[in-house]
GROMACS .gro file of C-alpha atoms in nm:
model
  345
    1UNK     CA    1   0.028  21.146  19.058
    2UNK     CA    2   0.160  20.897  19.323
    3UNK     CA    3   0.499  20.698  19.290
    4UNK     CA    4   0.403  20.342  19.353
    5UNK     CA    5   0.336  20.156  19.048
    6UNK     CA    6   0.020  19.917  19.098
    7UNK     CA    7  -0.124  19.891  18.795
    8UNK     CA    8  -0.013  19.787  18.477
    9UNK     CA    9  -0.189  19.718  18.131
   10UNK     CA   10  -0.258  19.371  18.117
   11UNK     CA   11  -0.559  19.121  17.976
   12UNK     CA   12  -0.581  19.027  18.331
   13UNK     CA   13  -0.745  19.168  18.645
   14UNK     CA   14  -0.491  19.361  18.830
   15UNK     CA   15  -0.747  19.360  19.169
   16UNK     CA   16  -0.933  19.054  19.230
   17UNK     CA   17  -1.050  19.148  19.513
   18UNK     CA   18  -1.365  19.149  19.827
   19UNK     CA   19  -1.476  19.349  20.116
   20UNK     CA   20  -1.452  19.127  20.448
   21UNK     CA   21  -1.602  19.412  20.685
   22UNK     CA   22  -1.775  19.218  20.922
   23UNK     CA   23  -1.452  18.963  21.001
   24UNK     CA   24  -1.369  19.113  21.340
   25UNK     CA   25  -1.739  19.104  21.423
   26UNK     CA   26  -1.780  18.777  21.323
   27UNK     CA   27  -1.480  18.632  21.473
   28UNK     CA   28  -1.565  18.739  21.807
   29UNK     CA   29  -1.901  18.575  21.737
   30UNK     CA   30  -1.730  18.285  21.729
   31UNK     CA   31  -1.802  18.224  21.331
   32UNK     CA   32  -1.595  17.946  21.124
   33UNK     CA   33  -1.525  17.851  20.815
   34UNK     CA   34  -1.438  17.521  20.617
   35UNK     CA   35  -1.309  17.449  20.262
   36UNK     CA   36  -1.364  17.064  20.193
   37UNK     CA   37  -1.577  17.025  20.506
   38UNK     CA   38  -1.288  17.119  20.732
   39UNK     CA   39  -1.195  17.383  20.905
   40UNK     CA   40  -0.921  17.675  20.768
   41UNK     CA   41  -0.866  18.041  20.808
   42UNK     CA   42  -1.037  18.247  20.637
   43UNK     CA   43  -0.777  18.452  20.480
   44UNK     CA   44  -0.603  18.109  20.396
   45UNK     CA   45  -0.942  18.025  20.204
   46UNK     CA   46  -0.959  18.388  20.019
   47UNK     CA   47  -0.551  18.350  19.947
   48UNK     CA   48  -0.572  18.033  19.760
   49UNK     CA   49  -0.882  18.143  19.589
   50UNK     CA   50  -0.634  18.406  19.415
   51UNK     CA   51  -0.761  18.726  19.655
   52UNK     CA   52  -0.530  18.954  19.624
   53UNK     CA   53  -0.698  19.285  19.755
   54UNK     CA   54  -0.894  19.326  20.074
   55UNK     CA   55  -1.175  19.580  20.150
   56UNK     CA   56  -1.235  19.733  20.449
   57UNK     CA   57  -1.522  20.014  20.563
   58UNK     CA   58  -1.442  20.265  20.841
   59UNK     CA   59  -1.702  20.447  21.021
   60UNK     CA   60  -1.636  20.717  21.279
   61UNK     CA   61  -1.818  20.634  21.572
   62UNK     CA   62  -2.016  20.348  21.522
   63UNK     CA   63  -2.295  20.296  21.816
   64UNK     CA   64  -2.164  19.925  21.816
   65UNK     CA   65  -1.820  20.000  21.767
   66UNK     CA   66  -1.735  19.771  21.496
   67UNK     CA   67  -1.606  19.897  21.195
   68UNK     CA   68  -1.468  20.163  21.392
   69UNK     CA   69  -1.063  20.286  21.396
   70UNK     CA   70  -0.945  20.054  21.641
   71UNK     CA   71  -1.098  19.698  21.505
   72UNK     CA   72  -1.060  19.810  21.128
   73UNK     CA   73  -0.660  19.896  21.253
   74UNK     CA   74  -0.659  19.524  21.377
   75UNK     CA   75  -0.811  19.340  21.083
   76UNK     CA   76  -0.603  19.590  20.824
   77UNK     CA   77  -0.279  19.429  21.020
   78UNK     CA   78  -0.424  19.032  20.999
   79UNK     CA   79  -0.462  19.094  20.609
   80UNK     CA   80  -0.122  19.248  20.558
   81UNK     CA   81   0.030  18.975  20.710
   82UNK     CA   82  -0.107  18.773  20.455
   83UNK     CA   83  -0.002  18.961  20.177
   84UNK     CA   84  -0.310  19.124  20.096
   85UNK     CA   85  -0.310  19.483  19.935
   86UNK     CA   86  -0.523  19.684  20.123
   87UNK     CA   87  -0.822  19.929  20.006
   88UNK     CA   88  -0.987  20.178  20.319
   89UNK     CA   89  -1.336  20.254  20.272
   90UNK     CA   90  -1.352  20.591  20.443
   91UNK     CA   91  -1.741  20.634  20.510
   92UNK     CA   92  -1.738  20.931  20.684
   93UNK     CA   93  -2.042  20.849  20.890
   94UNK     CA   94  -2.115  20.658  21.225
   95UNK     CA   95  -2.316  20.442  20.965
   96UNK     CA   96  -2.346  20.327  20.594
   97UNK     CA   97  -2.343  20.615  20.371
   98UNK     CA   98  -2.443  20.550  20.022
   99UNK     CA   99  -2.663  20.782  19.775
  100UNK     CA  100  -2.935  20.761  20.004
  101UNK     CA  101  -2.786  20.840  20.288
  102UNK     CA  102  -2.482  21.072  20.354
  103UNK     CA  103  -2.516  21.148  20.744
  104UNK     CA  104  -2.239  21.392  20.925
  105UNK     CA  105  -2.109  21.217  21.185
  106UNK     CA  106  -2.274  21.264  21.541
  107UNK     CA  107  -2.000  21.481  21.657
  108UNK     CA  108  -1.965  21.689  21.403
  109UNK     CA  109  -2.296  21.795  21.335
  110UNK     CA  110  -2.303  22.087  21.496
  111UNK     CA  111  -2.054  22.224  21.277
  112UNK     CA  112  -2.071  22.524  21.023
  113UNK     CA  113  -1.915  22.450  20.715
  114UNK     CA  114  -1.561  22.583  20.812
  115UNK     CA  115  -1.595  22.371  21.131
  116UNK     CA  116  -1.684  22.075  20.938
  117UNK     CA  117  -1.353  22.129  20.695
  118UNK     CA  118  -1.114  22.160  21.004
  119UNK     CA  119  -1.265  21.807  21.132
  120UNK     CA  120  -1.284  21.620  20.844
  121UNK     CA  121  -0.924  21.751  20.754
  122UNK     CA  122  -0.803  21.663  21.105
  123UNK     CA  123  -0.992  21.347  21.130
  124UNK     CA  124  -0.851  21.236  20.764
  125UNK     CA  125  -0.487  21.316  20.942
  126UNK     CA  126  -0.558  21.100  21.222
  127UNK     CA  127  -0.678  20.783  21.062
  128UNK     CA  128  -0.347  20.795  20.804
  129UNK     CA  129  -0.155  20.846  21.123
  130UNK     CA  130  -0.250  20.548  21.278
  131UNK     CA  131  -0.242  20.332  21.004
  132UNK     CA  132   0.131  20.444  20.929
  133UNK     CA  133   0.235  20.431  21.287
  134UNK     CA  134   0.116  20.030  21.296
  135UNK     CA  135   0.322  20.020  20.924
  136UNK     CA  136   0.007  19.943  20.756
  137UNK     CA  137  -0.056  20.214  20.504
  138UNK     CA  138  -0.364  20.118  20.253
  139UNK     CA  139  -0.273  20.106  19.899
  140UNK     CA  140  -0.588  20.266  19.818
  141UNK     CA  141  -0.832  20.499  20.020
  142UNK     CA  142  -1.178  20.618  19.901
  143UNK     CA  143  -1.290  20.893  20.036
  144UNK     CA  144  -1.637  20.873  20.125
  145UNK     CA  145  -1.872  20.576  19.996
  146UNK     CA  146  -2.116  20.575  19.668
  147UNK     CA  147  -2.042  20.990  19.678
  148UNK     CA  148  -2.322  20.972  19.410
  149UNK     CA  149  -2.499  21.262  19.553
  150UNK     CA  150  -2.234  21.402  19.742
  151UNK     CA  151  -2.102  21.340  20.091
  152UNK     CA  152  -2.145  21.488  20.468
  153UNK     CA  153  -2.562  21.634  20.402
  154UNK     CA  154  -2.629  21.891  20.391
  155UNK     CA  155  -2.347  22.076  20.377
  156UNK     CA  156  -2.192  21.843  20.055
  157UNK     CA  157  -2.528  21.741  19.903
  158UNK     CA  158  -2.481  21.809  19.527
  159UNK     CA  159  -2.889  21.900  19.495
  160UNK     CA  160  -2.742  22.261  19.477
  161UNK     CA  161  -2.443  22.487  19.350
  162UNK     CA  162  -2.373  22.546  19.709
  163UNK     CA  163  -2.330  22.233  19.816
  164UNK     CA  164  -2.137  22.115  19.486
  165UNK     CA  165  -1.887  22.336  19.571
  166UNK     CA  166  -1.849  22.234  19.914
  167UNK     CA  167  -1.853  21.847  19.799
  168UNK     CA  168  -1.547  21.993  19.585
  169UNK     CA  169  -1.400  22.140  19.899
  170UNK     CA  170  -1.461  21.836  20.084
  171UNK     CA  171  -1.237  21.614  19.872
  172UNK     CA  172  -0.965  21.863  19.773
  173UNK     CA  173  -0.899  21.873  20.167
  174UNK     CA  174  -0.928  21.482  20.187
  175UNK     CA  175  -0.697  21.435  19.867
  176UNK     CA  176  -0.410  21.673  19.968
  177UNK     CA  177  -0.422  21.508  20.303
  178UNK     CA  178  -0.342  21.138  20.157
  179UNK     CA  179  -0.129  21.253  19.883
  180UNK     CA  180   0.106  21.434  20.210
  181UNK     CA  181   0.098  21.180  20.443
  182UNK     CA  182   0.058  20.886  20.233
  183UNK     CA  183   0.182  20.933  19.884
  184UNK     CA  184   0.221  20.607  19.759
  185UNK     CA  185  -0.163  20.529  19.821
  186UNK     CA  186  -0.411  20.538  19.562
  187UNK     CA  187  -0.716  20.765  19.599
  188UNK     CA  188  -1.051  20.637  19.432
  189UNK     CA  189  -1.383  20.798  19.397
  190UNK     CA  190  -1.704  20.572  19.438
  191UNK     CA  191  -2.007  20.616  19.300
  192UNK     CA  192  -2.320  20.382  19.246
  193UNK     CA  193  -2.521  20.205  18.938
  194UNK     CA  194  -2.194  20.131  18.771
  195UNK     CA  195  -2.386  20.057  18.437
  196UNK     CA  196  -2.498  20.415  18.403
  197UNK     CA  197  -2.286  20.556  18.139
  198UNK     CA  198  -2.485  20.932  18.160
  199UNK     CA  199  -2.488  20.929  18.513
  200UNK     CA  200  -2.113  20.805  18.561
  201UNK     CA  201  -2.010  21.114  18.340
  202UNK     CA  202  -2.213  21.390  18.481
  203UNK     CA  203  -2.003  21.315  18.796
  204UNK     CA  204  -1.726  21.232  18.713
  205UNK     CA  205  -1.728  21.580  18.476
  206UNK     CA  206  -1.826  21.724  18.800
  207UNK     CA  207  -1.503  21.618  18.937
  208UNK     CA  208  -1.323  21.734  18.621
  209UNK     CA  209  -1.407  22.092  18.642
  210UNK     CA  210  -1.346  22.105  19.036
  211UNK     CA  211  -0.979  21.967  18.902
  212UNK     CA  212  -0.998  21.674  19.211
  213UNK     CA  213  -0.658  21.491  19.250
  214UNK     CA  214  -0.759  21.146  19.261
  215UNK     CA  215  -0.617  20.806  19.035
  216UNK     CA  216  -0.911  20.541  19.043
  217UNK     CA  217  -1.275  20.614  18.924
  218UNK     CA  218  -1.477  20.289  19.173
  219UNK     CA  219  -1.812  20.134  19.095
  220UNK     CA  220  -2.071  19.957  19.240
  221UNK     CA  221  -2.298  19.694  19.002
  222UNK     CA  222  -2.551  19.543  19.166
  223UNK     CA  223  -2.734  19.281  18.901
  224UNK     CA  224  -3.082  19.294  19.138
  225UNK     CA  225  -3.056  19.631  19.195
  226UNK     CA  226  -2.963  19.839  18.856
  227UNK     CA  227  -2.960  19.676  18.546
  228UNK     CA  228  -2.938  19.299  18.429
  229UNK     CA  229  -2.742  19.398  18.072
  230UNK     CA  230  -2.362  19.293  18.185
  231UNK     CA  231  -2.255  19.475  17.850
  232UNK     CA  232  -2.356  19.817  17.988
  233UNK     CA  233  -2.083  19.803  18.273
  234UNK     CA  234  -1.821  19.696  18.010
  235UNK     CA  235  -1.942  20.017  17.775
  236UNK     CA  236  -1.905  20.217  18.063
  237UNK     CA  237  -1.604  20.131  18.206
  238UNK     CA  238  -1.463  20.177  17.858
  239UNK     CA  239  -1.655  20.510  17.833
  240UNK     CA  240  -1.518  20.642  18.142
  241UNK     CA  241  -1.135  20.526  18.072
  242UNK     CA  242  -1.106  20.751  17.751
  243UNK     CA  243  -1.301  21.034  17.823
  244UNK     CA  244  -1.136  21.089  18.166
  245UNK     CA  245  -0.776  20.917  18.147
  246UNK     CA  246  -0.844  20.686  18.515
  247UNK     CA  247  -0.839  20.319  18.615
  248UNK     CA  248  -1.175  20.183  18.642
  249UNK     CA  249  -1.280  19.919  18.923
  250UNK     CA  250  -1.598  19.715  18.990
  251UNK     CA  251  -1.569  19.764  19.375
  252UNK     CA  252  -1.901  19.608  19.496
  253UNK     CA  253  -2.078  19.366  19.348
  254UNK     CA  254  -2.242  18.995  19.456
  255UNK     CA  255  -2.479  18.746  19.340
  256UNK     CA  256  -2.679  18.490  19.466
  257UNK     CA  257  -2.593  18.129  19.512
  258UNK     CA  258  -2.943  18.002  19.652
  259UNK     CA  259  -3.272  18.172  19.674
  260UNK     CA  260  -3.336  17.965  19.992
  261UNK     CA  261  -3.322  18.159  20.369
  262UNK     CA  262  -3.095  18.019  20.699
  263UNK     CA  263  -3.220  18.243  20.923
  264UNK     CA  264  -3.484  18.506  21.012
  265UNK     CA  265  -3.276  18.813  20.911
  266UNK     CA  266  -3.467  18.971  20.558
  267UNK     CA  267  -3.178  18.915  20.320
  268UNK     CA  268  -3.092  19.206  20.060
  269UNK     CA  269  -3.185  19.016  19.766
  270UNK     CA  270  -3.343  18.622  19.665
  271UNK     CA  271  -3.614  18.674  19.438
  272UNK     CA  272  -3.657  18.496  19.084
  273UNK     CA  273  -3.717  18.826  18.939
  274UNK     CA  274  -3.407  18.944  19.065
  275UNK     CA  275  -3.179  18.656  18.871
  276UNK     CA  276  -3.028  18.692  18.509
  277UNK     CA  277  -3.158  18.378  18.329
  278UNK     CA  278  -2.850  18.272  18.199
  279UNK     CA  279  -2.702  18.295  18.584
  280UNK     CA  280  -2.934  18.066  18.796
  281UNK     CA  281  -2.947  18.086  19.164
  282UNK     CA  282  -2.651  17.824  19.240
  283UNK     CA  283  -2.289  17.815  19.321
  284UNK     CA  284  -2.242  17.745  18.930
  285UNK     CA  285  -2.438  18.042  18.861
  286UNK     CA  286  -2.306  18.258  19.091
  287UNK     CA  287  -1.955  18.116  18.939
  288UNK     CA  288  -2.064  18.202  18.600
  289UNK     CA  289  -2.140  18.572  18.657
  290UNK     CA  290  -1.808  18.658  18.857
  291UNK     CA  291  -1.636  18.481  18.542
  292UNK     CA  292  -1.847  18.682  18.302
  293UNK     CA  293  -1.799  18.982  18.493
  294UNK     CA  294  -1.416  18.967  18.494
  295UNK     CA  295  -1.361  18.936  18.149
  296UNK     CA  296  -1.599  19.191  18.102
  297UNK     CA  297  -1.409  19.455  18.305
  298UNK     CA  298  -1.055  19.283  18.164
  299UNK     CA  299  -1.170  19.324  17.793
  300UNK     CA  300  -1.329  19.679  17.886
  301UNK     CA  301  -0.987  19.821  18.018
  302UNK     CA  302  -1.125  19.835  18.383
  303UNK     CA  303  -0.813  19.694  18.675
  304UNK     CA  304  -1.055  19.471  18.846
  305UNK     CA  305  -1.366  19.350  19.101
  306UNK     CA  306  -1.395  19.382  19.454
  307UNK     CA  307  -1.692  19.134  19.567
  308UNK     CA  308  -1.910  19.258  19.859
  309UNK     CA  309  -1.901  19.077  20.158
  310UNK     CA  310  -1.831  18.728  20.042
  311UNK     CA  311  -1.766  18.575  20.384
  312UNK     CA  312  -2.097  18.735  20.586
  313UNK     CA  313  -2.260  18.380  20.641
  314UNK     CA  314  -2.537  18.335  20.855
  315UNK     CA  315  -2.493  18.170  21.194
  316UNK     CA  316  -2.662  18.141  21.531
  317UNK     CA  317  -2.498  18.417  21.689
  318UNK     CA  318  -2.461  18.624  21.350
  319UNK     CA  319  -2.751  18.661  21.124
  320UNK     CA  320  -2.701  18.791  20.843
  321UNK     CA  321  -2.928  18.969  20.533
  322UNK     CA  322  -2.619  18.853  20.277
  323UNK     CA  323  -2.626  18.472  20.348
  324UNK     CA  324  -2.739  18.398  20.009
  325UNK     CA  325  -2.492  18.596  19.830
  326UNK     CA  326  -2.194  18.478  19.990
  327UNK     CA  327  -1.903  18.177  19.888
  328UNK     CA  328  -1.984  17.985  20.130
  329UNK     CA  329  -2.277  17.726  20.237
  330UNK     CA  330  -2.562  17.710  20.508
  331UNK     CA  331  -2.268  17.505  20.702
  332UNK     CA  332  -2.003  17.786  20.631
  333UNK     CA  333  -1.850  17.561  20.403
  334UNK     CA  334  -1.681  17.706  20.078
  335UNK     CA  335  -1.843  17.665  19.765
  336UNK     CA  336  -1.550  17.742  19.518
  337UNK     CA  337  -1.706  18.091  19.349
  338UNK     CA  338  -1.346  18.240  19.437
  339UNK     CA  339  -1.131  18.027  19.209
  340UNK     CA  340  -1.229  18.234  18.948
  341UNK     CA  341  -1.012  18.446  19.066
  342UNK     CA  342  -0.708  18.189  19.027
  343UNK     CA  343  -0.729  18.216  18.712
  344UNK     CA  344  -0.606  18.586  18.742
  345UNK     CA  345  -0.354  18.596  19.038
   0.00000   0.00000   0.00000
């Protein structure tokens, strides 16, 4: 177990908290923001809207660069500064990894499986290192992203006993790692379709009988994507608390504010069919659902919400596929979806 106390029992989200990935992109795209039809800093905006955990992703080598060590280093600092706590997103890919995709990083795929241990374990090292040496250790790491089916194909893939074990290997290596160099920081595990109470527990005994040192079990719930039954995430995050003894956390999760388009970019979701009746497509609605959702989680035992990408609006020089899910306008102005959250800080 680690020594720093973060979490304590309590009616009341302990993480109220989003993923901001794309601010150091954005920023050098020039991209504002405005509360009240004037302009403030962002973090100012997610501070008084009772934020008090920020998100960020970490690729390898991205082809682009962003999201890589040295700009997630630099945004980790700006949030800090503001008081944020601080969860890395280790994805363990040049690129999104999720259930569907789980790719080895360019330069390591090459690699037999021993190979691939010694440069994951070193590469783990290195990243801790260098967010230590700027004094900005995260409070929580995940190691790998919606490890559903496993992590760094094919060697990890859980579609086979071989690569279950390896998976096992794989975060053992990761796990002792943080807990040496980092030991206040939290580890979480992250897995997808958060509502999935026989899927959540077939992993998660996966991870029980490969005895993985870890402290927070992370979920994504996606409304247009798995289920529309908010209930189901509360009876699992209640089901996964007892049966294996971890914090629970909603750690992506978004919902649409308009159905309508500002640019030419395909957006992720925006369909009527997609909606929960009782949530329509409006900043209300959207309101609604992140209220709903908290005291679901709260009243479940679950420590809190991370919400996906809040600030990724859509402008001339950044288009962007989550425009419609975000807290802000077409004009980048904030619609007040956050200060739900204020309620909680």
């Amino acid at each position: 177990m680690t020594n720093g106390k973060i979490f304590s029992q309590s009616s009341k989200p302990k993480i109220c908290g989003v993923d901001i990935s794309y601010l150091a992109q954005q920023e050098k795209c020039g991209v504002t923001f405005q509360k009240n039809n004037k302009e403030v800093p962002i973090l100012q905006i997610l501070n008084e809207a009772g934020v008090n955990w920020i998100r960020l992703r970490l690729w390898h080598s991205p082809k682009d660069n962003w999201n890589n060590l040295e700009n997630t280093l630099i945004t980790a600092q700006k949030i800090k500064k503001y008081g944020f706590r601080f969860l890395l997103d280790i994805h363990y890919s040049d690129t999104w990894a999720d259930p569907s995709n789980q790719t080895i990083p360019k330069s390591w795929e090459n690699h037999d499986f021993s190979e691939l241990c010694n440069a994951f374990e070193t590469y783990t090292s290195e990243v801790i290192s260098e967010f230590n040496a700027v004094k900005c250790p995260p409070d929580m790491i995940q190691i790998g992203n919606e490890i559903t089916n496993g992590m760094l194909w094919p060697h990890g893939k859980t579609d086979n006993p071989q690569g279950v074990q390896n998976f096992g290997i794989l975060l053992k290596k990761a796990s002792s790692v943080i807990r040496s160099l980092s030991p206040q920081t939290k580890i979480m595990l992250h897995i997808d379709r958060g509502d999935n109470t026989s899927l959540s527990n077939w992993f998660f005994n996966m991870i029980k009988n490969h005895n993985i040192d870890y402290d927070v079990i992370g979920l994504s719930y996606y409304p247009y994507w798995n289920g529309k039954d908010l209930s189901k995430i509360g009876k699992n995050i209640s089901n996964l608390k007892k049966r294996f003894g971890k914090d629970v956390c909603i750690v992506e999760t978004s919902y649409m504010w308009t159905l309508k388009w500002n640019d030419n970019c395909n957006n992720i979701a925006g369909t009527s069919s997609q909606l929960i009746s009782k949530y329509p497509a409006t900043p209300d609605g959207q309101k609604q659902y992140l209220s709903d959702l908290c005291n679901i989680v709260t009243t479940s035992g679950g420590i809190g919400i991370f919400w996906w990408e809040p600030t990724a609006v859509s402008t001339p020089n950044f288009p962007s596929a989550l425009e419609n899910t975000t807290w802000f306008d077409f004009k980048c102005n904030y619609n007040g979806t956050g200060d739900v959250f204020s309620q909680f800080k």
